[in-house]
Amino acid sequence: MRLRKLVAAAVPLPALLGLAVAVPAAAASEPLVTLSDSAAPLVNSDRTGEVAGAQQITAALSLKLHNQQALEKFLADVQNPASPQYHHFLTPAQFNAEFGPTQADVDKAVSFLGKAGATGIEVSGNRQAITFSGSAAQLEAAFHTGIGTYHDKSSGRNFFANDAAPTVSADVSGVVANVVGLDNHAVRTHSAKAAQPNVVKSVTPPILKTAYGTSGLSATGSGVKVGFVEFDGYKKADVTKYDSQYGLSAGTVTTVPVSGANYDSAPGDGQIEVELDIEVVHALAAAANDYVYEAPNSSAGELAMYQKIASDHTVNVVSISWGACESAEGSSGAKSVSNAIATGTAEGISYFAAAGDDGTTDCYRQTGSTAKAVDFPASSPNVTGVGGTQLTVTSSNAYSSEKAWNDGASNGSTGGGISTVFTAPSWQSSQSTTNRKVPDVSADAASGSGYYIYTAGAWETVWGTSGAAPLWAAFATLQNQVHGGGLGNLNPKFYSIGNGSSYGTGFHDVTTGNNTLHGTTGFTAGTGYDQVTGWGSFKGSGLSGLIG
């Protein structure tokens, strides 16, 4: 099962040839700078008309970070055991002072929005994002682009979007990196499925603890705080039922509303995802305290949520099961959210994200494209992208084997491939790549060994990389307790172990299977790292002993 924000692919628009688009004229003397990353996701879509000028739109500005090269060096040093900076993570105040936008930057952006007539202006706690609302007419004038209505020919959905990349004055562009939310081509969809005849053995907390070797760890998640990125709600009674069934002594579960969103009184069809995420973490690390961040399923809502997680600095580990293929997410959204994640990483937060359920064709369910694509935010360099496997256990629940998850088009396959947005980080250089590869690691995700959870008042078996991601987040939660604090981006450690002599001590190397799907040839699992299962799944006690 995989839930995602469903958005059309983002491309610049020279594009609608012969289409007359009304764009407000800028003053002749005003030098303008194009925010090229903020072009709308309009591929395979037809313009159908004009948005009413009075229609209210909520969007956000993503402000530029300072000292970007120094930040990249710090992120490398803080994970380098040979560096004096090793695991000397920053507080939000320290990050803001060294790398964040200044108050003068914020004032300049807020002044720009005020002159445009924007309302509801809200600045994130770390000053990196500013959420605002305005009428379509006001935003057209402010960003010098028309906003039209469109029809997505693949999904059949009608939406609004900016006709061209927005432009702002050179003065404003000095502090503003991107604007997100000038389109609303974002809906949630999921493929949650109940138990099917092909389920061999549903996994439960006893199976997961035994098979993945965490039973021997003297850790329960106590004292650790886990965050969940969610665009829907849950019922505490369902989580309590799961905990009670397996005798789990659970910590607290707290909802953190973002931008006014709180879905818990009437969860939608994403309820199964939210409850899967929480319950899978409880399977290994029940004693942790959970913080369920719920935001509007929009570009502005997404950015606000990731910035709040970083600025709050409440949680140590974040589990992410919602995403979009990179071209659908768009460069502006991906880079803005990735900055927020980099901020959290510098503060010692570890992020784990599902790699997707459509093999190497991650856009398939969003745009119908069978071109190779990977999922975001799993492709962010500061996120551990989690792929999927088919787990087999013995009669005593001990680990037997794993192969790459590929149930075919009806149930999906583990995501993997090469990013088109992010370059390869230094720790991935041994994989001979110019751009970032995913996944980094993997865990159980197949329908044949799906997760047995309690959701919406019933027991269900569900599957997908959105079960594998919280499983890895749960393991990281145990490691926070074992090692006495935040661990930040664990990818450098994972790749160092994978490339070293202790690889077999820390990981189950998954060497069979592939992620070919929807008629597009994918990658094949093999010895060591591959773009199907990454380095493989964790050997709990073994990998724990290698992390420090």
Coordinates of C-alpha atoms in Angstrom, one line a residue:
M1 CA 0.0 0.0 0.0
R2 CA 1.3 3.5 -0.8
L3 CA -0.4 6.8 -0.2
R4 CA 0.7 9.9 -2.0
K5 CA -0.1 13.4 -2.9
L6 CA -1.3 12.9 -6.5
V7 CA -0.2 15.8 -8.7
A8 CA 0.6 16.1 -12.4
A9 CA 4.2 16.3 -13.5
A10 CA 5.9 19.6 -13.3
V11 CA 7.6 21.0 -16.4
P12 CA 8.3 24.5 -17.6
L13 CA 5.7 25.8 -20.0
P14 CA 6.9 27.3 -23.2
A15 CA 4.6 24.8 -24.0
L16 CA 1.0 25.5 -24.7
L17 CA 1.8 26.6 -28.2
G18 CA -0.7 29.0 -29.7
L19 CA -2.5 29.5 -26.4
A20 CA -3.3 33.1 -25.5
V21 CA -2.8 33.6 -21.8
A22 CA -3.5 36.8 -20.0
V23 CA -0.5 37.8 -17.9
P24 CA -0.5 41.0 -15.9
A25 CA 2.0 43.4 -17.3
A26 CA 4.9 44.5 -15.0
A27 CA 5.8 48.1 -14.8
A28 CA 8.4 48.9 -17.5
S29 CA 11.0 50.1 -15.0
E30 CA 10.6 47.1 -12.7
P31 CA 13.4 44.4 -13.2
L32 CA 11.8 41.0 -12.8
V33 CA 13.4 37.7 -12.0
T34 CA 11.7 34.4 -13.0
L35 CA 11.3 31.8 -10.3
S36 CA 11.9 29.0 -12.8
D37 CA 11.6 26.1 -10.3
S38 CA 8.0 27.3 -9.5
A39 CA 6.5 26.5 -12.9
A40 CA 3.2 24.7 -12.5
P41 CA 2.7 21.0 -13.1
L42 CA 0.9 21.1 -16.4
V43 CA 2.1 18.2 -18.4
N44 CA -0.7 16.3 -20.2
S45 CA -3.2 18.9 -19.2
D46 CA -5.4 21.3 -21.2
R47 CA -6.2 24.8 -20.2
T48 CA -10.0 25.2 -20.1
G49 CA -10.6 28.7 -18.9
E50 CA -9.9 31.5 -16.4
V51 CA -10.0 31.3 -12.6
A52 CA -12.5 33.7 -11.1
G53 CA -10.6 36.7 -9.9
A54 CA -12.2 36.6 -6.5
Q55 CA -11.3 32.9 -5.8
Q56 CA -9.2 32.6 -2.7
I57 CA -5.9 30.7 -3.0
T58 CA -3.5 29.6 -0.2
A59 CA 0.2 29.5 -1.1
A60 CA 3.6 29.8 0.5
L61 CA 6.9 31.5 -0.1
S62 CA 10.0 29.4 0.6
L63 CA 12.9 31.7 1.7
K64 CA 16.5 31.2 0.8
L65 CA 18.9 29.7 3.3
H66 CA 22.2 31.5 4.0
N67 CA 25.7 30.0 3.9
Q68 CA 24.6 27.0 1.8
Q69 CA 28.1 25.7 1.2
A70 CA 28.8 25.8 4.9
L71 CA 25.6 24.0 5.6
E72 CA 26.5 21.2 3.2
K73 CA 29.9 20.9 5.0
F74 CA 28.2 20.8 8.4
L75 CA 25.8 18.1 7.3
A76 CA 28.8 16.0 6.2
D77 CA 30.9 16.7 9.3
V78 CA 28.1 16.0 11.7
Q79 CA 27.9 12.5 10.4
N80 CA 31.7 12.0 10.1
P81 CA 33.2 10.1 13.1
A82 CA 36.6 11.7 12.3
S83 CA 35.2 15.3 12.6
P84 CA 35.1 17.3 15.8
Q85 CA 31.5 18.2 14.7
Y86 CA 30.4 14.5 14.8
H87 CA 26.9 14.3 16.3
H88 CA 27.1 17.9 17.6
F89 CA 23.7 18.7 16.3
L90 CA 22.3 22.2 16.3
T91 CA 19.3 23.7 18.2
P92 CA 16.8 25.5 16.0
A93 CA 18.1 28.8 17.3
Q94 CA 21.6 27.9 16.3
F95 CA 20.5 26.8 12.9
N96 CA 18.6 30.0 12.4
A97 CA 21.5 32.1 13.4
E98 CA 24.0 30.4 11.1
F99 CA 21.9 29.3 8.1
G100 CA 18.3 30.6 8.3
P101 CA 16.7 33.6 6.7
T102 CA 17.2 36.7 8.8
Q103 CA 14.3 38.8 10.2
A104 CA 15.2 41.4 7.6
D105 CA 14.6 38.7 4.9
V106 CA 11.3 37.9 6.4
D107 CA 10.3 41.5 6.7
K108 CA 11.1 42.1 3.0
A109 CA 9.0 39.1 1.9
V110 CA 6.1 40.0 4.3
S111 CA 6.1 43.6 2.9
F112 CA 5.9 42.2 -0.6
L113 CA 2.9 40.1 0.4
G114 CA 1.3 42.9 2.2
K115 CA 1.5 45.2 -0.8
A116 CA 0.0 42.4 -2.9
G117 CA -3.0 42.4 -0.6
A118 CA -2.3 38.9 0.9
T119 CA -4.0 37.9 4.1
G120 CA -3.5 35.2 6.8
I121 CA 0.2 35.7 6.6
E122 CA 1.9 33.1 8.8
V123 CA 5.7 32.8 9.2
S124 CA 7.1 29.4 10.2
G125 CA 9.0 29.2 13.5
N126 CA 12.3 29.0 11.7
R127 CA 11.5 31.9 9.3
Q128 CA 12.0 29.6 6.3
A129 CA 8.4 29.6 5.0
I130 CA 5.6 32.1 4.8
T131 CA 2.0 30.8 4.3
F132 CA -0.5 33.3 2.9
S133 CA -3.8 33.7 1.1
G134 CA -5.0 36.0 -1.6
S135 CA -7.5 36.2 -4.4
A136 CA -6.5 34.9 -7.8
A137 CA -6.5 38.4 -9.1
Q138 CA -4.1 39.5 -6.4
L139 CA -1.7 36.6 -6.9
E140 CA -1.8 37.1 -10.7
A141 CA -0.7 40.7 -10.2
A142 CA 1.9 39.9 -7.6
F143 CA 3.6 37.1 -9.5
H144 CA 2.9 38.4 -13.0
T145 CA 1.2 35.3 -14.4
G146 CA -2.3 34.3 -15.3
I147 CA -4.0 31.6 -13.2
G148 CA -6.2 29.3 -15.4
T149 CA -8.4 26.3 -15.0
Y150 CA -7.0 23.0 -16.4
H151 CA -8.1 19.5 -17.1
D152 CA -5.7 16.6 -16.5
K153 CA -6.1 14.1 -19.3
S154 CA -4.7 11.2 -17.4
S155 CA -6.5 11.5 -14.1
G156 CA -9.6 13.4 -15.4
R157 CA -9.2 15.9 -12.7
N158 CA -10.0 19.6 -13.1
F159 CA -7.6 22.0 -11.2
F160 CA -6.2 25.5 -11.3
A161 CA -2.6 26.5 -11.9
N162 CA -0.3 29.4 -12.8
D163 CA 0.1 29.6 -16.6
A164 CA 3.7 30.5 -16.5
A165 CA 6.6 30.5 -14.0
P166 CA 6.0 33.4 -11.5
T167 CA 8.3 36.4 -11.5
V168 CA 9.1 38.8 -8.7
S169 CA 11.3 41.9 -8.4
A170 CA 15.0 41.4 -8.2
D171 CA 14.9 42.7 -4.6
V172 CA 12.3 40.1 -3.6
S173 CA 14.1 37.3 -5.4
G174 CA 17.1 38.0 -3.3
V175 CA 15.3 36.4 -0.3
V176 CA 12.6 34.2 -2.0
A177 CA 13.7 30.9 -3.4
N178 CA 10.3 29.6 -4.5
V179 CA 6.6 30.1 -4.4
V180 CA 4.4 26.9 -3.9
G181 CA 0.7 26.5 -4.0
L182 CA -0.3 28.6 -7.1
D183 CA -1.9 25.4 -8.3
N184 CA -4.2 22.9 -6.5
H185 CA -3.4 19.8 -8.5
A186 CA -2.9 17.8 -5.4
V187 CA -5.2 15.1 -4.1
R188 CA -4.5 12.0 -2.0
T189 CA -5.0 8.5 -3.3
H190 CA -4.0 5.1 -1.9
S191 CA -4.2 1.5 -2.8
A192 CA -4.9 -0.1 0.6
K193 CA -6.2 -3.6 0.3
A194 CA -7.7 -6.1 2.7
A195 CA -6.4 -9.6 2.9
Q196 CA -6.3 -11.5 -0.4
P197 CA -5.8 -15.2 -1.1
N198 CA -2.1 -14.6 -1.9
V199 CA -1.4 -13.7 1.7
V200 CA 1.0 -16.3 3.0
K201 CA 1.6 -15.0 6.5
S202 CA 0.6 -11.6 7.8
V203 CA 3.3 -10.0 10.0
T204 CA 2.6 -9.1 13.6
P205 CA 4.8 -7.5 16.3
P206 CA 6.2 -10.9 17.5
I207 CA 7.1 -11.9 14.0
L208 CA 8.7 -8.6 13.2
K209 CA 10.7 -8.5 16.4
T210 CA 12.0 -12.0 15.9
A211 CA 12.6 -12.0 12.2
Y212 CA 14.4 -8.6 12.2
G213 CA 16.3 -9.3 15.4
T214 CA 15.2 -6.6 17.7
S215 CA 14.0 -8.9 20.5
G216 CA 17.5 -8.9 21.9
L217 CA 17.8 -5.1 22.2
S218 CA 17.2 -3.7 25.6
A219 CA 15.1 -0.9 24.1
T220 CA 11.4 -0.2 23.8
G221 CA 11.5 3.3 22.4
S222 CA 11.1 4.9 25.9
G223 CA 12.1 8.5 26.0
V224 CA 12.1 8.9 22.2
K225 CA 9.6 11.0 20.2
V226 CA 8.5 9.9 16.8
G227 CA 6.8 12.2 14.2
F228 CA 4.5 11.1 11.5
V229 CA 3.8 13.1 8.3
E230 CA 0.1 12.7 7.5
F231 CA -2.6 14.2 5.3
D232 CA -5.5 12.4 7.0
G233 CA -6.6 11.4 10.5
Y234 CA -6.9 8.4 12.8
K235 CA -8.9 7.0 15.7
K236 CA -7.0 6.5 19.0
A237 CA -9.3 3.6 19.8
D238 CA -8.0 1.7 16.8
V239 CA -4.4 2.1 17.9
T240 CA -5.3 1.2 21.5
K241 CA -7.0 -2.0 20.2
Y242 CA -3.8 -3.0 18.3
D243 CA -1.6 -2.3 21.4
S244 CA -4.0 -4.3 23.6
Q245 CA -4.0 -7.3 21.2
Y246 CA -0.3 -7.6 21.4
G247 CA 0.3 -6.5 25.0
L248 CA 2.2 -3.4 24.0
S249 CA 2.8 -0.8 26.6
A250 CA 2.5 2.3 24.4
G251 CA 3.5 5.9 25.0
T252 CA 1.2 8.8 24.2
V253 CA -0.2 9.6 20.8
T254 CA -0.7 13.4 20.1
T255 CA -2.1 15.1 17.1
V256 CA -0.2 18.2 15.9
P257 CA -2.5 20.3 13.7
V258 CA -0.7 22.3 10.9
S259 CA -2.4 25.2 9.2
G260 CA -5.6 24.4 11.0
A261 CA -5.9 20.8 9.7
N262 CA -7.1 18.1 12.1
Y263 CA -8.9 15.1 10.5
D264 CA -9.3 13.0 13.6
S265 CA -13.0 13.7 14.1
A266 CA -13.9 12.3 10.7
P267 CA -10.9 10.6 9.0
G268 CA -11.0 10.0 5.3
D269 CA -9.8 7.2 3.1
G270 CA -6.2 7.8 4.3
Q271 CA -7.1 6.6 7.8
I272 CA -5.7 3.2 7.0
E273 CA -2.4 4.8 6.2
V274 CA -2.2 6.9 9.4
E275 CA -3.0 3.9 11.6
L276 CA -0.7 1.6 9.7
D277 CA 2.2 4.1 10.3
I278 CA 1.5 4.4 14.1
E279 CA 0.9 0.7 14.6
V280 CA 4.0 -0.5 12.8
V281 CA 6.2 1.8 14.9
H282 CA 4.4 0.4 18.0
A283 CA 5.2 -3.1 16.8
L284 CA 8.9 -2.5 17.6
A285 CA 9.0 0.6 19.7
A286 CA 5.7 1.0 21.4
A287 CA 7.0 3.0 24.4
A288 CA 8.0 6.0 22.2
N289 CA 5.7 9.1 22.3
D290 CA 4.1 9.8 19.0
Y291 CA 3.4 13.1 17.4
V292 CA 1.0 12.9 14.4
Y293 CA 1.4 16.0 12.2
E294 CA -1.7 16.6 10.1
A295 CA -1.7 19.2 7.3
P296 CA -3.8 20.2 4.3
N297 CA -3.0 18.0 1.3
S298 CA -1.5 20.9 -0.7
S299 CA 1.9 22.2 -1.6
A300 CA 1.6 25.0 1.0
G301 CA 0.3 22.5 3.6
E302 CA 3.1 20.1 3.0
L303 CA 5.8 22.7 3.3
A304 CA 4.3 24.1 6.4
M305 CA 4.3 20.7 8.0
Y306 CA 7.9 19.9 7.3
Q307 CA 9.0 23.4 8.5
K308 CA 6.9 22.9 11.7
I309 CA 8.6 19.6 12.4
A310 CA 12.0 21.2 12.1
S311 CA 11.2 24.4 14.0
D312 CA 9.4 22.5 16.8
H313 CA 12.3 20.2 17.1
T314 CA 10.1 18.0 19.3
V315 CA 10.7 14.6 17.6
N316 CA 13.8 12.5 17.0
V317 CA 12.6 10.3 14.1
V318 CA 10.1 11.0 11.3
S319 CA 8.1 8.4 9.4
I320 CA 6.8 9.4 5.9
S321 CA 4.5 7.3 3.9
W322 CA 3.0 10.1 1.6
G323 CA 4.7 11.4 -1.5
A324 CA 4.7 12.0 -5.2
C325 CA 6.9 11.2 -8.1
E326 CA 9.5 13.9 -8.5
S327 CA 8.1 15.5 -11.7
A328 CA 4.7 15.6 -10.1
E329 CA 6.0 17.2 -6.9
G330 CA 7.8 19.8 -9.0
S331 CA 11.2 21.3 -8.4
S332 CA 9.9 24.2 -6.2
G333 CA 8.0 21.8 -3.8
A334 CA 10.8 19.3 -3.7
K335 CA 13.6 21.8 -3.1
S336 CA 11.6 23.7 -0.5
V337 CA 10.6 20.6 1.5
S338 CA 14.2 19.3 1.1
N339 CA 15.5 22.5 2.8
A340 CA 13.1 21.9 5.7
I341 CA 14.3 18.3 6.0
A342 CA 18.0 19.4 5.8
T343 CA 17.2 21.8 8.7
G344 CA 15.7 18.9 10.8
T345 CA 18.7 16.7 9.9
A346 CA 21.1 19.4 11.2
E347 CA 19.2 19.3 14.4
G348 CA 19.6 15.5 14.7
I349 CA 16.2 14.3 13.3
S350 CA 16.2 11.1 11.3
Y351 CA 13.8 10.8 8.3
F352 CA 12.5 7.6 6.7
A353 CA 10.3 7.7 3.6
A354 CA 8.6 5.1 1.5
A355 CA 10.2 4.6 -1.9
G356 CA 6.9 4.1 -3.7
D357 CA 4.9 1.1 -5.0
D358 CA 5.2 1.4 -8.8
G359 CA 8.6 0.0 -9.5
T360 CA 10.7 2.3 -11.6
T361 CA 7.6 4.1 -13.0
D362 CA 6.6 6.1 -9.9
C363 CA 4.5 8.6 -11.9
Y364 CA 2.3 5.8 -13.3
R365 CA -0.7 6.2 -11.0
Q366 CA -0.4 10.0 -11.1
T367 CA 0.1 10.8 -14.8
G368 CA -0.1 7.4 -16.6
S369 CA 3.5 7.8 -17.6
T370 CA 5.6 4.6 -17.8
A371 CA 8.8 6.7 -17.9
K372 CA 11.3 6.0 -15.2
A373 CA 10.8 8.1 -12.1
V374 CA 11.4 8.0 -8.4
D375 CA 9.4 9.1 -5.4
F376 CA 9.8 12.3 -3.3
P377 CA 10.6 12.8 -0.5
A378 CA 12.5 9.4 -0.5
S379 CA 14.8 11.0 -3.1
S380 CA 15.8 13.9 -0.8
P381 CA 19.5 13.4 0.1
N382 CA 18.7 13.9 3.8
V383 CA 16.0 11.2 3.8
T384 CA 16.5 7.4 4.0
G385 CA 14.5 6.0 1.1
V386 CA 12.9 2.7 2.1
G387 CA 12.1 0.0 -0.5
G388 CA 10.1 -3.2 -0.2
T389 CA 10.7 -6.9 0.2
Q390 CA 8.8 -10.2 0.5
L391 CA 9.7 -11.6 3.9
T392 CA 9.6 -15.3 4.6
V393 CA 10.0 -16.7 8.2
T394 CA 10.3 -20.1 9.8
S395 CA 7.7 -21.8 11.9
S396 CA 9.3 -20.2 14.9
N397 CA 9.1 -16.7 13.2
A398 CA 12.9 -16.6 12.7
Y399 CA 14.2 -14.9 9.5
S400 CA 14.3 -17.3 6.6
S401 CA 14.7 -15.1 3.4
E402 CA 13.7 -12.0 1.5
K403 CA 13.3 -11.2 -2.1
A404 CA 12.5 -7.9 -3.8
W405 CA 8.8 -7.1 -3.6
N406 CA 7.1 -7.4 -6.9
D407 CA 3.4 -8.5 -6.9
G408 CA 2.8 -7.2 -10.4
A409 CA 0.6 -4.3 -11.6
S410 CA -2.4 -5.3 -9.4
N411 CA -0.5 -4.9 -6.1
G412 CA 2.7 -3.1 -7.0
S413 CA 6.4 -3.3 -6.7
T414 CA 9.1 -1.6 -4.7
G415 CA 10.2 1.8 -6.0
G416 CA 13.7 2.6 -7.1
G417 CA 15.8 4.5 -9.6
I418 CA 17.6 7.8 -10.1
S419 CA 16.6 11.3 -9.1
T420 CA 16.2 14.0 -11.7
V421 CA 16.2 16.7 -9.0
F422 CA 19.0 15.9 -6.6
T423 CA 22.7 15.2 -7.2
A424 CA 24.4 12.3 -5.5
P425 CA 25.5 13.0 -2.0
S426 CA 29.1 12.3 -1.2
W427 CA 28.3 9.1 0.8
Q428 CA 26.7 7.6 -2.4
S429 CA 29.7 8.2 -4.6
S430 CA 30.7 4.6 -4.5
Q431 CA 27.5 3.7 -6.4
S432 CA 29.0 5.4 -9.5
T433 CA 26.2 7.9 -9.9
T434 CA 25.9 11.6 -10.8
N435 CA 22.4 11.9 -9.3
R436 CA 20.9 10.5 -6.1
K437 CA 19.8 6.9 -6.2
V438 CA 17.0 5.3 -4.3
P439 CA 16.2 3.3 -2.2
D440 CA 18.8 3.2 0.5
V441 CA 17.4 0.3 2.5
S442 CA 14.3 -1.9 2.5
A443 CA 12.0 -4.1 4.6
D444 CA 8.9 -6.2 4.3
A445 CA 6.3 -4.7 2.0
A446 CA 4.7 -7.5 -0.1
S447 CA 1.1 -8.5 0.0
G448 CA 2.1 -12.1 0.8
S449 CA 3.6 -10.9 4.0
G450 CA 1.5 -7.9 4.7
Y451 CA 1.1 -6.0 8.0
Y452 CA -1.8 -7.2 10.2
I453 CA -3.3 -4.0 11.7
Y454 CA -6.4 -2.7 13.3
T455 CA -8.0 0.1 11.3
A456 CA -11.4 1.7 11.0
G457 CA -12.8 -0.8 13.5
A458 CA -11.5 -4.0 11.8
W459 CA -8.5 -6.2 11.4
E460 CA -6.9 -5.8 7.9
T461 CA -3.7 -7.0 6.2
V462 CA -2.2 -4.1 4.2
W463 CA 1.1 -3.8 2.4
G464 CA 3.5 -1.6 0.5
T465 CA 6.6 0.5 1.2
S466 CA 4.4 2.7 3.4
G467 CA 4.7 -0.2 5.9
A468 CA 8.4 -0.6 5.4
A469 CA 9.2 3.1 6.1
P470 CA 7.6 3.1 9.6
L471 CA 9.4 -0.2 10.3
W472 CA 12.7 1.4 9.7
A473 CA 11.6 4.5 11.7
A474 CA 10.8 2.1 14.6
F475 CA 14.3 0.6 14.3
A476 CA 15.8 4.1 14.4
T477 CA 13.6 4.9 17.4
L478 CA 15.2 2.0 19.2
Q479 CA 18.6 3.3 18.2
N480 CA 17.9 6.7 19.6
Q481 CA 17.3 5.0 23.0
V482 CA 20.2 2.7 22.7
H483 CA 22.7 5.4 21.8
G484 CA 21.2 8.1 24.0
G485 CA 20.2 10.8 21.5
G486 CA 19.4 12.0 18.0
L487 CA 21.2 10.4 15.1
G488 CA 20.3 12.6 12.2
N489 CA 20.8 11.4 8.7
L490 CA 21.8 7.7 9.0
N491 CA 22.5 7.2 5.3
P492 CA 26.3 8.0 5.6
K493 CA 26.5 5.3 8.3
F494 CA 24.5 2.8 6.3
Y495 CA 26.6 3.3 3.2
S496 CA 29.8 3.1 5.2
I497 CA 28.7 -0.2 6.7
G498 CA 27.5 -1.5 3.3
N499 CA 30.8 -0.8 1.7
G500 CA 32.8 -2.3 4.6
S501 CA 33.6 -5.7 6.0
S502 CA 30.7 -5.6 8.5
Y503 CA 28.0 -5.4 5.9
G504 CA 26.7 -8.9 6.6
T505 CA 26.6 -8.2 10.3
G506 CA 24.3 -5.3 9.9
F507 CA 22.1 -6.1 6.9
H508 CA 20.2 -8.9 5.2
D509 CA 21.5 -8.5 1.6
V510 CA 18.5 -9.1 -0.7
T511 CA 19.8 -10.5 -3.9
T512 CA 16.8 -11.8 -5.9
G513 CA 13.9 -10.1 -7.6
N514 CA 13.4 -6.9 -9.6
N515 CA 11.2 -3.9 -9.8
T516 CA 10.1 -4.1 -13.4
L517 CA 6.5 -2.9 -13.6
H518 CA 4.0 -1.5 -16.1
G519 CA 6.0 -2.7 -19.1
T520 CA 9.1 -0.7 -18.2
T521 CA 12.2 -2.7 -17.4
G522 CA 13.4 -1.9 -14.0
F523 CA 16.5 -2.9 -11.9
T524 CA 17.5 -6.3 -10.7
A525 CA 18.5 -7.1 -7.1
G526 CA 22.0 -8.4 -6.6
T527 CA 24.9 -8.6 -4.2
G528 CA 25.4 -5.4 -2.2
Y529 CA 23.7 -2.1 -3.1
D530 CA 21.0 -2.1 -5.8
Q531 CA 18.2 0.2 -6.9
V532 CA 15.6 -2.4 -5.9
T533 CA 16.2 -3.0 -2.2
G534 CA 19.2 -0.7 -1.4
W535 CA 21.5 -2.3 1.1
G536 CA 18.6 -4.6 2.3
S537 CA 16.8 -5.0 5.6
F538 CA 18.2 -4.5 9.1
K539 CA 19.6 -7.2 11.4
G540 CA 18.4 -5.6 14.6
S541 CA 21.1 -6.4 17.1
G542 CA 23.9 -6.6 14.5
L543 CA 23.2 -3.2 12.9
S544 CA 22.6 -1.6 16.3
G545 CA 26.1 -2.6 17.3
L546 CA 27.5 -0.8 14.3
I547 CA 25.7 2.5 14.8
G548 CA 27.2 5.0 17.2

